[in-house]
Amino acid sequence: MAWRQEDCRLVLGSGILSPFEHKLQDAAPLMYRSLLDLVRILEEASKDCGKCGPDLWNYAQQTRAGLLNELISAELAGAGIKAGGKEDE
């Protein structure tokens, strides 16, 4: 992401969180909550159509899995654990 570039003023180096990063961390649960609410709406809507319902349900499940994978990866990275299960050296 753009703010992760070395010359970005929004993100401080050396592991210190900038005010911008604090705002992102504080907002992240709300953003994920909103996205999961949208997935629930897709799941509910999929029940209303016999033709496209199964495809919409599958899309909702793929989206849900992607969101959860991203959330888990972010939580692991925050704990200093790489996605492959190895700790940073």
PDB file of C-alpha atoms in Angstrom, residues 9-89:
ATOM      1  CA  ARG A   9       4.985  10.877   5.750  1.00  0.00           C
ATOM      2  CA  LEU A  10       1.910   9.074   7.043  1.00  0.00           C
ATOM      3  CA  VAL A  11       3.851   6.112   8.389  1.00  0.00           C
ATOM      4  CA  LEU A  12       6.753   6.496  10.751  1.00  0.00           C
ATOM      5  CA  GLY A  13       9.624   4.066  10.601  1.00  0.00           C
ATOM      6  CA  SER A  14      11.253   2.123  13.403  1.00  0.00           C
ATOM      7  CA  GLY A  15       8.089   0.476  14.697  1.00  0.00           C
ATOM      8  CA  ILE A  16       6.523   3.668  16.071  1.00  0.00           C
ATOM      9  CA  LEU A  17       2.889   4.122  15.042  1.00  0.00           C
ATOM     10  CA  SER A  18       1.952   7.478  13.559  1.00  0.00           C
ATOM     11  CA  PRO A  19      -1.400   9.126  14.339  1.00  0.00           C
ATOM     12  CA  PHE A  20      -2.552   7.926  10.904  1.00  0.00           C
ATOM     13  CA  GLU A  21      -1.625   4.326  11.722  1.00  0.00           C
ATOM     14  CA  HIS A  22      -3.441   4.571  15.071  1.00  0.00           C
ATOM     15  CA  LYS A  23      -6.569   5.724  13.221  1.00  0.00           C
ATOM     16  CA  LEU A  24      -6.257   2.795  10.806  1.00  0.00           C
ATOM     17  CA  GLN A  25      -5.860   0.312  13.646  1.00  0.00           C
ATOM     18  CA  ASP A  26      -8.837   1.773  15.490  1.00  0.00           C
ATOM     19  CA  ALA A  27     -11.010   1.712  12.362  1.00  0.00           C
ATOM     20  CA  ALA A  28      -9.998  -1.752  11.151  1.00  0.00           C
ATOM     21  CA  PRO A  29     -12.516  -3.714  13.265  1.00  0.00           C
ATOM     22  CA  LEU A  30     -15.302  -1.403  12.102  1.00  0.00           C
ATOM     23  CA  MET A  31     -14.255  -1.769   8.466  1.00  0.00           C
ATOM     24  CA  TYR A  32     -14.145  -5.555   8.705  1.00  0.00           C
ATOM     25  CA  ARG A  33     -17.479  -5.545  10.510  1.00  0.00           C
ATOM     26  CA  SER A  34     -19.024  -3.500   7.689  1.00  0.00           C
ATOM     27  CA  LEU A  35     -17.570  -5.807   5.043  1.00  0.00           C
ATOM     28  CA  LEU A  36     -18.837  -8.889   6.850  1.00  0.00           C
ATOM     29  CA  ASP A  37     -22.272  -7.257   7.088  1.00  0.00           C
ATOM     30  CA  LEU A  38     -22.191  -6.866   3.297  1.00  0.00           C
ATOM     31  CA  VAL A  39     -21.308 -10.551   2.959  1.00  0.00           C
ATOM     32  CA  ARG A  40     -24.304 -11.431   5.156  1.00  0.00           C
ATOM     33  CA  ILE A  41     -26.530  -9.351   2.867  1.00  0.00           C
ATOM     34  CA  LEU A  42     -25.180 -11.265  -0.146  1.00  0.00           C
ATOM     35  CA  GLU A  43     -25.866 -14.548   1.643  1.00  0.00           C
ATOM     36  CA  GLU A  44     -29.440 -13.524   2.453  1.00  0.00           C
ATOM     37  CA  ALA A  45     -30.061 -12.228  -1.071  1.00  0.00           C
ATOM     38  CA  SER A  46     -28.795 -15.493  -2.543  1.00  0.00           C
ATOM     39  CA  LYS A  47     -31.825 -17.270  -1.043  1.00  0.00           C
ATOM     40  CA  ASP A  48     -34.197 -15.142  -3.135  1.00  0.00           C
ATOM     41  CA  CYS A  49     -33.212 -16.362  -6.600  1.00  0.00           C
ATOM     42  CA  GLY A  50     -33.082 -19.950  -7.748  1.00  0.00           C
ATOM     43  CA  LYS A  51     -31.148 -19.018 -10.873  1.00  0.00           C
ATOM     44  CA  CYS A  52     -28.282 -16.837  -9.631  1.00  0.00           C
ATOM     45  CA  GLY A  53     -28.637 -17.618  -5.912  1.00  0.00           C
ATOM     46  CA  PRO A  54     -26.068 -20.442  -5.846  1.00  0.00           C
ATOM     47  CA  ASP A  55     -23.500 -18.299  -7.670  1.00  0.00           C
ATOM     48  CA  LEU A  56     -24.144 -15.378  -5.331  1.00  0.00           C
ATOM     49  CA  TRP A  57     -23.798 -17.695  -2.318  1.00  0.00           C
ATOM     50  CA  ASN A  58     -20.481 -19.021  -3.641  1.00  0.00           C
ATOM     51  CA  TYR A  59     -19.238 -15.487  -4.251  1.00  0.00           C
ATOM     52  CA  ALA A  60     -20.225 -14.483  -0.719  1.00  0.00           C
ATOM     53  CA  GLN A  61     -18.339 -17.469   0.706  1.00  0.00           C
ATOM     54  CA  GLN A  62     -15.220 -16.680  -1.336  1.00  0.00           C
ATOM     55  CA  THR A  63     -15.411 -13.067  -0.169  1.00  0.00           C
ATOM     56  CA  ARG A  64     -15.889 -14.125   3.466  1.00  0.00           C
ATOM     57  CA  ALA A  65     -12.893 -16.485   3.273  1.00  0.00           C
ATOM     58  CA  GLY A  66     -10.748 -13.775   1.685  1.00  0.00           C
ATOM     59  CA  LEU A  67     -11.680 -11.250   4.365  1.00  0.00           C
ATOM     60  CA  LEU A  68     -10.964 -13.715   7.139  1.00  0.00           C
ATOM     61  CA  ASN A  69      -7.653 -14.741   5.572  1.00  0.00           C
ATOM     62  CA  GLU A  70      -6.629 -11.076   5.332  1.00  0.00           C
ATOM     63  CA  LEU A  71      -7.676 -10.442   8.927  1.00  0.00           C
ATOM     64  CA  ILE A  72      -5.769 -13.475  10.180  1.00  0.00           C
ATOM     65  CA  SER A  73      -2.673 -12.501   8.187  1.00  0.00           C
ATOM     66  CA  ALA A  74      -2.824  -8.964   9.588  1.00  0.00           C
ATOM     67  CA  GLU A  75      -3.208 -10.264  13.146  1.00  0.00           C
ATOM     68  CA  LEU A  76      -0.280 -12.643  12.683  1.00  0.00           C
ATOM     69  CA  ALA A  77       1.863  -9.895  11.169  1.00  0.00           C
ATOM     70  CA  GLY A  78       0.998  -7.659  14.120  1.00  0.00           C
ATOM     71  CA  ALA A  79       2.290 -10.414  16.403  1.00  0.00           C
ATOM     72  CA  GLY A  80       5.475 -10.707  14.337  1.00  0.00           C
ATOM     73  CA  ILE A  81       4.549 -14.011  12.714  1.00  0.00           C
ATOM     74  CA  LYS A  82       4.897 -14.504   8.954  1.00  0.00           C
ATOM     75  CA  ALA A  83       1.995 -15.984   7.007  1.00  0.00           C
ATOM     76  CA  GLY A  84       3.976 -19.202   6.525  1.00  0.00           C
ATOM     77  CA  GLY A  85       3.920 -19.790  10.267  1.00  0.00           C
ATOM     78  CA  LYS A  86       7.523 -18.801  10.915  1.00  0.00           C
ATOM     79  CA  GLU A  87       8.457 -16.050  13.303  1.00  0.00           C
ATOM     80  CA  ASP A  88      10.473 -13.083  12.048  1.00  0.00           C
ATOM     81  CA  GLU A  89      14.154 -13.486  12.632  1.00  0.00           C
TER      82      GLU A  89
END
